[in-house]
């Protein structure tokens, strides 16, 4: 089974319900798309992530009503350094989509989606704890895995695997 | 819409309430779960889980290992279903590589995965019943669990940390006599489930402790991110084995148990019915087990057989290369989700084209289910918190990673 090459052309992918809805709502919000290994990724403008999530959740044709996962990737030392990754699932239609937002390395912050899905609460706290990305509007943004007085954010690439000794 | 409790509970919010700490060392919190409760007499006003006591940084460790070295780490995440973790990770890497798995390996994966589900549900049933005061069920469940652990030992040499699934197939062929033993177990097991049900399903004490306790509506379950039997117990019909089949599940016939009440008993009923469905899948896998190799034909990724390694120069070179340098994986990213005993287990892997994963993220089902606990317990009695914890089947290794 050879790997098919990734599709990055918006025109070819706009039949997907998530992309179609976002384009119909506000075309400039979609920065880029990629269809690779049977999975669709949409890069969304970082200022519009919460609204885009709410739009997709309430999409009548295919409601992406379930937040599967929320995490981040650190691309240190390149800029924009962080990507926040949202995995959405439509329980009625069994469709999946991945949203991504790019953040700069200096004081990274993005709007919280806890008002769209209360389940984002723990995930955002985890990303805050391990990557140091702040989520504005989060009701209880504090460390969840590491002790409260911990220094640094362990999943950042400039944090050594063995920790600071 | 429902909201997760906003703040950590430090102080009582009213004059008449009291803040009570439960755990992390408490016999019924199934590990090192700590709950902070605000109580009014015996009634829970607010509940907040405090986690992180078992955080071992597995995600960070993965970034420093070769792809094949991550497999044993995955066992240690959700330690009650190690094979499901192995499966999810291997499927994700195979998807990144575009690797095709031979049919026998796929059927063995289904067989072992369902045995793991039974194993995990037996631990849940035993401990859940014991939390509610029914000691006997625990002994019965662990009797059958012992049989399953022996099967794991037969195929992998390990009872719990199996690492039996490898990237590209299985570690080893199943040994002689393995299928006969599993067949004997599978024929006997439905009778054992009748035994457990005989002790619990009609038991008035068990019914009083579970019916109407820890209710969760379907909307709340979705909004709070519950998954697996917790979600199905609230009437949401989703099972990834049926809705997004992986590793050959499309070849098997099974029902997805549903309940609509959303209480502790509904989740109990779903899981007990799943025990019966799982043993049905095991029977089908045994009946239709194909012949052939258990490893993909991809010498750069899959370790050669021991015998070939000792007789063929080429095999020896590949072995040396894989062990010392690993194998590079084409750049890209995948999210692979699998229906674990507790719900959707997802692995998000980002590859930058080297031999080590750039980022591995595990989406643990217990982590998602734990957020629904507050909603279940508010307004209930303290004693019912124990029932609710048992009903979502938390595994702290899966939460803290």
Coordinates of C-alpha atoms in Angstrom, one line a residue:
Chain A
X1 CA 0.0 0.0 0.0
X2 CA 1.8 3.1 -1.2
X3 CA 1.1 6.4 0.4
X4 CA -1.0 8.7 -1.7
X5 CA 0.4 12.2 -1.9
X6 CA -1.3 14.9 0.2
X7 CA -4.0 17.2 -1.3
X8 CA -3.6 20.8 -0.3
X9 CA -6.0 22.4 -2.9
X10 CA -9.1 23.9 -1.3
X11 CA -11.1 23.4 -4.5
X12 CA -10.7 19.7 -4.5
X13 CA -11.6 19.3 -0.8
X14 CA -14.6 21.7 -0.4
X15 CA -17.1 18.8 -0.5
X16 CA -16.1 17.9 3.0
X17 CA -18.9 19.1 5.3
X18 CA -16.5 20.9 7.8
X19 CA -14.6 22.8 5.1
X20 CA -17.8 23.6 3.2
X21 CA -19.4 25.1 6.3
X22 CA -16.3 27.2 7.2
X23 CA -15.9 28.5 3.7
X24 CA -19.6 29.4 3.5
X25 CA -19.4 31.1 6.9
X26 CA -16.2 33.2 6.4
X27 CA -13.8 32.2 3.6
X28 CA -10.7 34.1 4.9
X29 CA -10.8 32.2 8.2
X30 CA -9.4 29.1 6.4
X31 CA -5.7 29.6 6.1
X32 CA -4.8 26.3 4.5
X33 CA -6.0 22.7 4.2
X34 CA -4.4 19.3 3.9
X35 CA -5.9 15.9 3.1
X36 CA -3.4 13.3 4.0
X37 CA -3.7 9.7 5.0
X38 CA -7.5 9.9 4.9
X39 CA -7.6 12.8 7.4
X40 CA -8.6 16.4 6.8
X41 CA -6.7 19.2 8.5
X42 CA -7.9 22.8 8.4
X43 CA -5.6 25.6 9.5
X44 CA -7.9 28.3 11.0
X45 CA -6.9 31.9 11.9
X46 CA -6.0 31.9 15.5
X47 CA -8.4 34.8 16.4
X48 CA -11.4 32.9 15.0
X49 CA -10.9 29.4 16.5
X50 CA -13.7 29.7 19.1
X51 CA -16.2 31.0 16.6
X52 CA -15.2 28.4 14.0
X53 CA -15.7 25.6 16.6
X54 CA -19.1 27.0 17.5
X55 CA -20.1 27.2 13.8
X56 CA -19.0 23.6 13.2
X57 CA -20.7 22.3 16.4
X58 CA -24.0 23.8 15.3
X59 CA -23.6 22.9 11.6
X60 CA -27.1 21.5 10.7
X61 CA -25.9 19.2 7.9
X62 CA -23.1 17.6 9.9
X63 CA -22.8 18.7 13.5
X64 CA -19.3 18.2 14.9
X65 CA -20.7 18.0 18.4
X66 CA -17.9 16.2 20.2
X67 CA -14.5 17.4 21.0
X68 CA -12.3 14.3 20.9
X69 CA -9.0 15.8 21.8
X70 CA -7.2 19.1 22.2
X71 CA -3.4 19.2 22.2
X72 CA -0.4 21.2 20.9
X73 CA 2.8 20.7 18.9
X74 CA 5.9 22.7 19.5
X75 CA 7.9 23.4 16.3
X76 CA 10.8 25.1 18.1
X77 CA 13.0 26.8 16.8
X78 CA 10.9 27.8 13.8
X79 CA 8.2 30.4 13.9
X80 CA 5.2 30.4 14.4
X81 CA 6.3 28.1 17.1
X82 CA 3.2 26.4 18.4
X83 CA 0.2 24.7 16.8
X84 CA -2.9 24.0 18.8
X85 CA -4.7 21.0 17.5
X86 CA -8.4 20.2 17.9
X87 CA -9.9 16.9 16.9
X88 CA -13.6 17.0 16.3
X89 CA -16.0 14.2 15.8
X90 CA -19.5 14.3 14.5
X91 CA -21.4 11.6 16.5
X92 CA -24.5 11.6 14.2
X93 CA -22.5 11.4 10.9
X94 CA -19.3 9.7 12.2
X95 CA -17.1 12.3 10.4
X96 CA -13.9 13.6 11.8
X97 CA -11.9 16.8 11.2
X98 CA -8.8 18.3 12.6
X99 CA -8.5 22.0 13.2
X100 CA -5.2 23.8 13.8
X101 CA -4.2 27.2 14.8
X102 CA -0.6 28.6 14.7
X103 CA 0.7 30.6 17.6
X104 CA 3.9 32.7 18.0
X105 CA 6.5 31.6 20.5
X106 CA 6.5 34.8 22.5
X107 CA 3.7 34.7 25.1
X108 CA 1.4 32.3 23.1
X109 CA -2.3 32.7 23.9
X110 CA -5.5 31.7 22.2
X111 CA -9.2 31.9 23.0
X112 CA -10.6 29.1 25.1
X113 CA -13.2 26.8 23.6
X114 CA -14.6 25.8 27.0
X115 CA -17.7 27.9 26.2
X116 CA -18.3 25.7 23.2
X117 CA -17.4 22.3 24.8
X118 CA -17.1 22.2 28.6
X119 CA -15.0 19.1 28.0
X120 CA -12.2 21.4 26.8
X121 CA -11.5 22.3 30.4
X122 CA -9.0 19.6 31.3
X123 CA -7.4 19.5 27.9
X124 CA -6.7 23.2 27.9
X125 CA -5.3 23.0 31.4
X126 CA -3.0 20.2 30.2
X127 CA -1.8 22.2 27.3
X128 CA -1.2 25.2 29.5
X129 CA 0.7 23.1 32.0
X130 CA 2.9 21.3 29.6
X131 CA 3.4 23.9 26.8
X132 CA 2.8 27.2 28.5
X133 CA 0.0 28.3 26.1
X134 CA -2.5 30.5 27.7
X135 CA -6.2 30.1 27.0
X136 CA -8.1 33.4 27.4
X137 CA -11.5 33.0 28.9
X138 CA -10.7 29.7 30.6
X139 CA -12.5 29.5 34.0
X140 CA -9.7 27.7 35.9
X141 CA -6.4 27.9 34.1
X142 CA -3.9 26.3 36.4
X143 CA -1.5 23.4 36.3
X144 CA -3.1 20.0 36.2
X145 CA -0.3 17.4 35.9
X146 CA 2.8 19.1 37.3
X147 CA 3.0 20.6 40.9
X148 CA 1.8 24.2 41.2
X149 CA 5.3 25.5 41.9
X150 CA 6.9 23.8 38.9
X151 CA 9.2 25.8 36.7
X152 CA 9.0 25.5 32.9
X153 CA 6.8 23.6 30.6
X154 CA 8.0 20.0 30.1
X155 CA 6.6 19.3 26.6
X156 CA 8.4 22.2 25.0
X157 CA 11.2 21.1 22.8
X158 CA 13.7 23.3 24.6
X159 CA 13.0 21.5 27.8
X160 CA 15.4 18.6 28.3
X161 CA 14.0 15.0 28.4
X162 CA 15.8 14.3 31.7
X163 CA 14.5 17.6 33.2
X164 CA 16.7 20.3 34.7
X165 CA 19.1 18.9 37.3
Chain B
X1 CA -25.7 24.4 28.8
X2 CA -24.0 22.5 31.5
X3 CA -20.5 23.7 32.6
X4 CA -17.7 21.9 34.3
X5 CA -17.1 23.4 37.8
X6 CA -15.2 26.6 37.3
X7 CA -12.8 26.7 40.2
X8 CA -10.7 24.5 42.4
X9 CA -12.5 24.0 45.7
X10 CA -10.3 25.7 48.4
X11 CA -12.9 27.1 50.8
X12 CA -16.5 26.3 51.6
X13 CA -18.8 28.5 49.5
X14 CA -21.5 28.7 52.2
X15 CA -21.6 28.7 56.1
X16 CA -23.2 25.3 56.3
X17 CA -20.9 23.4 54.0
X18 CA -17.6 21.6 54.6
X19 CA -14.7 20.8 52.3
X20 CA -13.7 17.2 52.4
X21 CA -10.7 15.6 50.8
X22 CA -11.1 12.1 49.4
X23 CA -7.9 10.3 48.2
X24 CA -5.3 10.1 46.7
X25 CA -4.9 7.1 49.0
X26 CA -8.5 5.8 49.3
X27 CA -9.5 2.2 48.6
X28 CA -12.4 3.0 46.3
X29 CA -10.7 5.6 44.1
X30 CA -9.0 2.9 42.0
X31 CA -5.5 4.3 42.2
X32 CA -4.3 7.7 43.1
X33 CA -7.4 9.8 42.2
X34 CA -8.0 12.7 44.6
X35 CA -11.4 14.3 44.8
X36 CA -12.1 17.5 46.7
X37 CA -15.8 17.5 47.8
X38 CA -17.8 20.3 49.2
X39 CA -20.6 18.7 51.3
X40 CA -23.7 19.9 53.0
X41 CA -24.3 17.2 55.6
X42 CA -24.2 14.0 53.5
X43 CA -25.0 15.7 50.2
X44 CA -22.3 16.6 47.7
X45 CA -22.6 20.3 46.6
X46 CA -19.5 20.4 44.4
X47 CA -16.9 17.9 43.4
X48 CA -13.5 18.6 41.8
X49 CA -11.0 15.9 40.7
X50 CA -7.3 16.7 41.4
X51 CA -5.0 14.6 39.2
X52 CA -1.4 14.3 38.3
X53 CA -0.2 12.0 41.1
X54 CA 0.8 9.4 38.6
X55 CA 2.2 11.7 35.9
X56 CA 5.3 10.1 34.4
X57 CA 5.8 12.1 31.3
X58 CA 5.4 9.3 28.9
X59 CA 4.6 11.7 26.0
X60 CA 8.0 13.4 26.5
X61 CA 9.8 10.1 26.8
X62 CA 8.3 8.9 23.5
X63 CA 10.0 11.8 21.7
X64 CA 13.4 10.5 22.7
X65 CA 12.8 6.9 21.6
X66 CA 12.7 5.1 18.2
X67 CA 9.3 4.2 16.9
X68 CA 9.6 0.6 17.9
X69 CA 10.9 1.4 21.4
X70 CA 7.6 3.3 22.2
X71 CA 5.6 0.0 22.1
X72 CA 6.5 -1.1 25.7
X73 CA 5.8 2.4 27.0
X74 CA 2.2 2.2 25.7
X75 CA 1.6 -0.9 27.9
X76 CA 2.1 1.3 31.0
X77 CA -0.5 3.9 30.1
X78 CA -3.8 2.1 30.6
X79 CA -2.4 -0.9 32.5
X80 CA -5.7 -2.8 32.5
X81 CA -5.8 -3.0 28.7
X82 CA -2.2 -3.0 27.5
X83 CA -3.0 -4.7 24.2
X84 CA -5.5 -2.0 23.3
X85 CA -2.7 0.6 23.8
X86 CA -0.3 -1.5 21.7
X87 CA -2.9 -1.8 19.0
X88 CA -3.7 1.9 18.9
X89 CA -0.1 2.9 18.7
X90 CA 0.8 0.3 16.1
X91 CA -2.2 1.2 13.9
X92 CA -1.2 4.9 14.0
X93 CA 2.4 4.2 13.0
X94 CA 1.3 1.7 10.3
X95 CA -1.0 4.4 9.0
X96 CA 1.9 6.8 8.8
X97 CA 4.0 4.2 7.0
X98 CA 1.3 3.0 4.8
X99 CA 2.0 -0.5 5.9
X100 CA -0.4 -3.4 5.1
X101 CA -0.8 -6.1 7.8
X102 CA -1.4 -9.8 6.9
X103 CA -4.9 -11.2 7.7
X104 CA -3.8 -13.6 10.4
X105 CA -2.1 -10.8 12.3
X106 CA -5.3 -8.7 12.0
X107 CA -7.5 -11.5 13.3
X108 CA -5.2 -12.3 16.1
X109 CA -5.3 -8.6 17.0
X110 CA -9.1 -8.7 17.2
X111 CA -9.0 -11.9 19.2
X112 CA -6.5 -10.5 21.7
X113 CA -8.1 -7.1 21.9
X114 CA -11.5 -8.7 22.8
X115 CA -9.8 -10.9 25.4
X116 CA -8.3 -7.7 26.8
X117 CA -11.7 -6.0 26.9
X118 CA -13.1 -9.0 28.9
X119 CA -10.1 -8.8 31.2
X120 CA -10.5 -5.1 31.8
X121 CA -14.3 -5.4 32.3
X122 CA -13.8 -8.2 34.8
X123 CA -11.5 -6.1 36.9
X124 CA -14.1 -3.3 36.7
X125 CA -17.0 -5.6 37.6
X126 CA -15.1 -7.1 40.6
X127 CA -13.9 -3.9 42.1
X128 CA -17.1 -2.0 41.3
X129 CA -19.2 -4.6 43.1
X130 CA -16.8 -4.7 46.0
X131 CA -17.0 -1.0 46.4
X132 CA -20.7 -1.5 46.8
X133 CA -20.3 -4.3 49.3
X134 CA -20.6 -7.4 47.2
X135 CA -17.4 -9.3 47.9
X136 CA -18.2 -12.6 46.1
X137 CA -18.3 -11.1 42.6
X138 CA -14.7 -10.0 43.0
X139 CA -13.5 -13.5 43.6
X140 CA -15.5 -14.9 40.7
X141 CA -14.2 -12.2 38.3
X142 CA -10.6 -12.6 39.2
X143 CA -10.9 -16.4 38.7
X144 CA -11.8 -15.8 35.0
X145 CA -9.3 -13.0 34.7
X146 CA -6.6 -15.4 35.8
X147 CA -7.4 -17.6 32.7
X148 CA -7.1 -14.6 30.4
X149 CA -3.8 -13.5 32.0
X150 CA -2.5 -17.0 31.3
X151 CA -3.4 -16.6 27.6
X152 CA -1.4 -13.4 27.6
X153 CA 1.5 -15.2 29.2
X154 CA 1.3 -17.9 26.6
X155 CA 1.6 -15.6 23.6
X156 CA 3.9 -12.9 25.0
X157 CA 5.6 -14.3 28.1
X158 CA 4.1 -11.5 30.2
X159 CA 0.8 -11.4 32.1
X160 CA 0.2 -7.7 32.0
X161 CA 2.8 -5.6 30.2
X162 CA 2.5 -7.7 27.0
X163 CA 3.9 -5.6 24.1
X164 CA 2.6 -8.4 21.9
X165 CA 1.5 -6.2 19.0
X166 CA 4.4 -4.7 17.1
X167 CA 4.6 -2.3 14.2
X168 CA 3.9 -4.5 11.2
X169 CA 2.1 -7.3 13.0
X170 CA 2.7 -9.5 16.0
X171 CA 5.8 -10.2 18.1
X172 CA 5.5 -14.0 17.7
X173 CA 3.2 -16.7 16.3
X174 CA 0.7 -17.9 18.9
X175 CA 2.1 -21.1 20.5
X176 CA 0.7 -24.6 19.9
X177 CA -2.4 -25.4 21.8
X178 CA -3.3 -21.7 22.3
X179 CA -6.4 -21.7 20.2
X180 CA -7.8 -24.9 21.9
X181 CA -7.4 -23.3 25.3
X182 CA -9.1 -20.1 24.3
X183 CA -11.9 -22.1 22.7
X184 CA -12.5 -24.0 25.9
X185 CA -12.6 -20.7 27.8
X186 CA -14.9 -19.0 25.3
X187 CA -17.4 -21.9 25.5
X188 CA -17.4 -21.7 29.3
X189 CA -17.4 -18.0 29.7
X190 CA -21.1 -17.1 29.0
X191 CA -22.0 -19.4 31.9
X192 CA -19.7 -17.4 34.1
X193 CA -21.3 -14.1 33.1
X194 CA -24.7 -15.7 34.1
X195 CA -23.1 -16.3 37.5
X196 CA -22.1 -12.7 37.9
X197 CA -25.4 -11.5 36.8
X198 CA -27.2 -13.9 39.1
X199 CA -25.3 -12.3 42.0
X200 CA -25.9 -8.6 40.9
X201 CA -28.6 -7.9 38.3
X202 CA -31.6 -8.8 40.5
X203 CA -29.9 -8.1 43.8
X204 CA -32.1 -5.6 45.7
X205 CA -29.1 -4.1 47.6
X206 CA -27.2 -3.6 44.3
X207 CA -30.2 -2.1 42.6
X208 CA -30.7 0.4 45.4
X209 CA -27.1 1.4 45.2
X210 CA -27.1 1.8 41.4
X211 CA -30.5 2.7 40.0
X212 CA -31.1 6.4 39.7
X213 CA -27.6 7.1 41.0
X214 CA -25.1 9.2 39.2
X215 CA -27.4 10.3 36.4
X216 CA -25.9 11.8 33.2
X217 CA -28.1 13.0 30.3
X218 CA -27.1 12.4 26.7
X219 CA -26.5 16.1 26.1
X220 CA -24.3 16.4 29.2
X221 CA -22.4 13.3 28.3
X222 CA -21.5 14.7 24.9
X223 CA -20.8 18.2 26.2
X224 CA -18.5 16.9 29.0
X225 CA -16.7 14.6 26.6
X226 CA -17.7 11.2 28.1
X227 CA -17.0 8.2 25.9
X228 CA -17.4 4.4 25.7
X229 CA -19.9 2.7 28.0
X230 CA -20.4 6.0 29.9
X231 CA -21.7 7.6 26.7
X232 CA -23.6 4.5 25.6
X233 CA -25.2 4.2 29.0
X234 CA -26.7 7.6 28.4
X235 CA -28.2 6.5 25.1
X236 CA -25.7 7.8 22.6
X237 CA -25.1 5.2 20.0
X238 CA -21.4 5.2 19.1
X239 CA -18.9 2.4 19.0
X240 CA -15.8 2.8 16.9
X241 CA -15.5 -0.9 16.2
X242 CA -18.7 -0.6 14.2
X243 CA -18.6 3.1 13.0
X244 CA -15.0 3.4 12.0
X245 CA -13.7 -0.2 11.7
X246 CA -10.0 -0.8 12.1
X247 CA -7.9 -4.0 12.0
X248 CA -10.6 -6.0 10.3
X249 CA -13.6 -5.4 12.7
X250 CA -15.8 -5.0 9.7
X251 CA -15.7 -8.9 9.3
X252 CA -17.3 -9.5 12.7
X253 CA -20.9 -9.4 13.7
X254 CA -21.8 -7.9 17.1
X255 CA -24.4 -5.7 18.8
X256 CA -23.6 -2.4 20.5
X257 CA -25.3 -2.5 23.9
X258 CA -27.2 0.7 24.7
X259 CA -29.1 2.0 27.7
X260 CA -31.0 5.2 28.0
X261 CA -31.3 5.8 31.8
X262 CA -27.8 7.2 32.1
X263 CA -27.4 6.0 35.7
X264 CA -24.8 3.7 37.3
X265 CA -27.0 0.7 36.6
X266 CA -27.3 1.6 32.9
X267 CA -23.5 1.7 32.6
X268 CA -23.3 -1.6 34.5
X269 CA -25.8 -3.2 32.1
X270 CA -23.9 -1.9 29.0
X271 CA -20.6 -3.4 30.2
X272 CA -22.1 -6.7 31.2
X273 CA -23.7 -7.0 27.8
X274 CA -20.4 -6.1 26.2
X275 CA -18.8 -9.1 28.0
X276 CA -21.2 -11.3 26.1
X277 CA -20.7 -9.5 22.8
X278 CA -16.9 -9.7 23.2
X279 CA -16.9 -13.4 23.8
X280 CA -19.0 -13.7 20.6
X281 CA -16.3 -11.9 18.7
X282 CA -13.7 -14.2 20.2
X283 CA -15.7 -17.2 19.0
X284 CA -15.9 -15.8 15.5
X285 CA -12.2 -15.0 15.4
X286 CA -11.4 -18.5 16.5
X287 CA -13.7 -20.0 13.9
X288 CA -12.4 -17.9 11.0
X289 CA -8.7 -17.6 11.9
X290 CA -6.8 -17.4 8.6
X291 CA -3.5 -19.1 7.9
X292 CA -0.3 -17.2 6.9
X293 CA 2.4 -15.0 8.3
X294 CA 1.9 -12.8 11.4
X295 CA 4.3 -10.0 10.2
X296 CA 4.2 -7.7 7.3
X297 CA 6.7 -8.3 4.5
X298 CA 8.7 -5.1 5.1
X299 CA 12.2 -6.0 6.1
X300 CA 13.2 -2.4 6.9
X301 CA 10.5 -2.0 9.5
X302 CA 9.8 -5.5 10.8
X303 CA 12.5 -7.4 12.7
X304 CA 13.5 -10.7 10.9
X305 CA 12.8 -14.1 12.4
X306 CA 15.5 -15.4 14.7
X307 CA 16.3 -18.3 12.4
X308 CA 16.7 -16.1 9.3
X309 CA 18.9 -13.8 11.3
X310 CA 21.3 -16.6 12.1
X311 CA 21.5 -18.0 8.6
X312 CA 21.1 -15.0 6.2
X313 CA 23.5 -12.1 6.0
X314 CA 20.8 -9.7 4.7
X315 CA 18.5 -10.4 7.6
X316 CA 21.3 -9.8 10.1
X317 CA 22.0 -6.5 8.5
X318 CA 18.4 -5.4 8.7
X319 CA 18.2 -6.5 12.3
X320 CA 21.3 -4.5 13.1
X321 CA 20.0 -1.4 11.3
X322 CA 16.5 -1.5 12.9
X323 CA 18.0 -1.9 16.4
X324 CA 20.7 0.7 16.2
X325 CA 19.2 3.3 13.8
X326 CA 15.4 2.6 13.9
X327 CA 13.5 3.2 10.7
X328 CA 12.4 6.5 9.3
X329 CA 8.7 7.3 9.0
X330 CA 7.5 9.7 6.2
X331 CA 6.6 13.1 7.6
X332 CA 3.0 13.7 8.4
X333 CA 0.5 13.3 11.2
X334 CA -2.3 10.8 12.1
X335 CA -5.0 10.5 14.7
X336 CA -5.9 6.9 15.2
X337 CA -8.9 6.2 17.5
X338 CA -9.8 2.7 18.9
X339 CA -12.7 1.6 21.1
X340 CA -10.9 0.6 24.3
X341 CA -12.9 -0.9 27.2
X342 CA -13.3 2.6 28.6
X343 CA -14.1 4.4 25.4
X344 CA -12.3 6.2 22.6
X345 CA -8.5 5.8 22.9
X346 CA -6.8 8.0 20.4
X347 CA -3.1 8.4 19.5
X348 CA -2.0 11.5 17.7
X349 CA 1.4 11.1 16.2
X350 CA 3.4 13.7 14.3
X351 CA 6.3 12.5 12.3
X352 CA 9.0 14.8 11.0
X353 CA 10.5 12.1 8.7
X354 CA 13.1 10.8 11.2
X355 CA 13.3 7.6 13.2
X356 CA 11.9 9.1 16.4
X357 CA 8.3 10.5 16.7
X358 CA 8.2 14.3 16.8
X359 CA 5.1 14.3 19.0
X360 CA 3.0 11.5 20.5
X361 CA -0.2 12.5 22.3
X362 CA -2.5 10.0 23.9
X363 CA -6.1 10.8 24.2
X364 CA -7.1 8.7 27.2
X365 CA -10.7 7.7 27.7
X366 CA -10.6 7.9 31.5
X367 CA -9.3 11.5 31.2
X368 CA -12.4 12.3 29.2
X369 CA -14.8 10.4 31.4
X370 CA -13.4 11.9 34.6
X371 CA -14.8 15.3 33.7
X372 CA -18.3 13.9 33.7
X373 CA -17.9 12.8 37.3
X374 CA -18.7 16.2 38.9
X375 CA -22.0 16.3 37.0
X376 CA -22.9 12.8 38.2
X377 CA -22.2 13.4 41.8
X378 CA -23.6 16.8 42.5
X379 CA -26.7 16.6 44.7
X380 CA -26.0 13.0 45.5
X381 CA -24.8 11.4 48.8
X382 CA -21.2 10.8 49.6
X383 CA -21.6 7.1 49.4
X384 CA -22.9 7.4 45.9
X385 CA -19.6 9.1 44.8
X386 CA -18.0 5.7 45.2
X387 CA -20.6 4.1 43.0
X388 CA -20.2 6.8 40.4
X389 CA -16.3 6.5 40.3
X390 CA -16.7 2.7 39.9
X391 CA -19.2 3.2 37.1
X392 CA -16.9 5.3 34.9
X393 CA -14.1 2.7 35.4
X394 CA -11.2 5.1 35.9
X395 CA -7.6 4.0 35.4
X396 CA -5.2 6.6 36.7
X397 CA -2.3 5.5 34.5
X398 CA -4.5 6.5 31.6
X399 CA -5.4 9.9 33.1
X400 CA -2.0 11.1 34.2
X401 CA 0.2 9.3 31.6

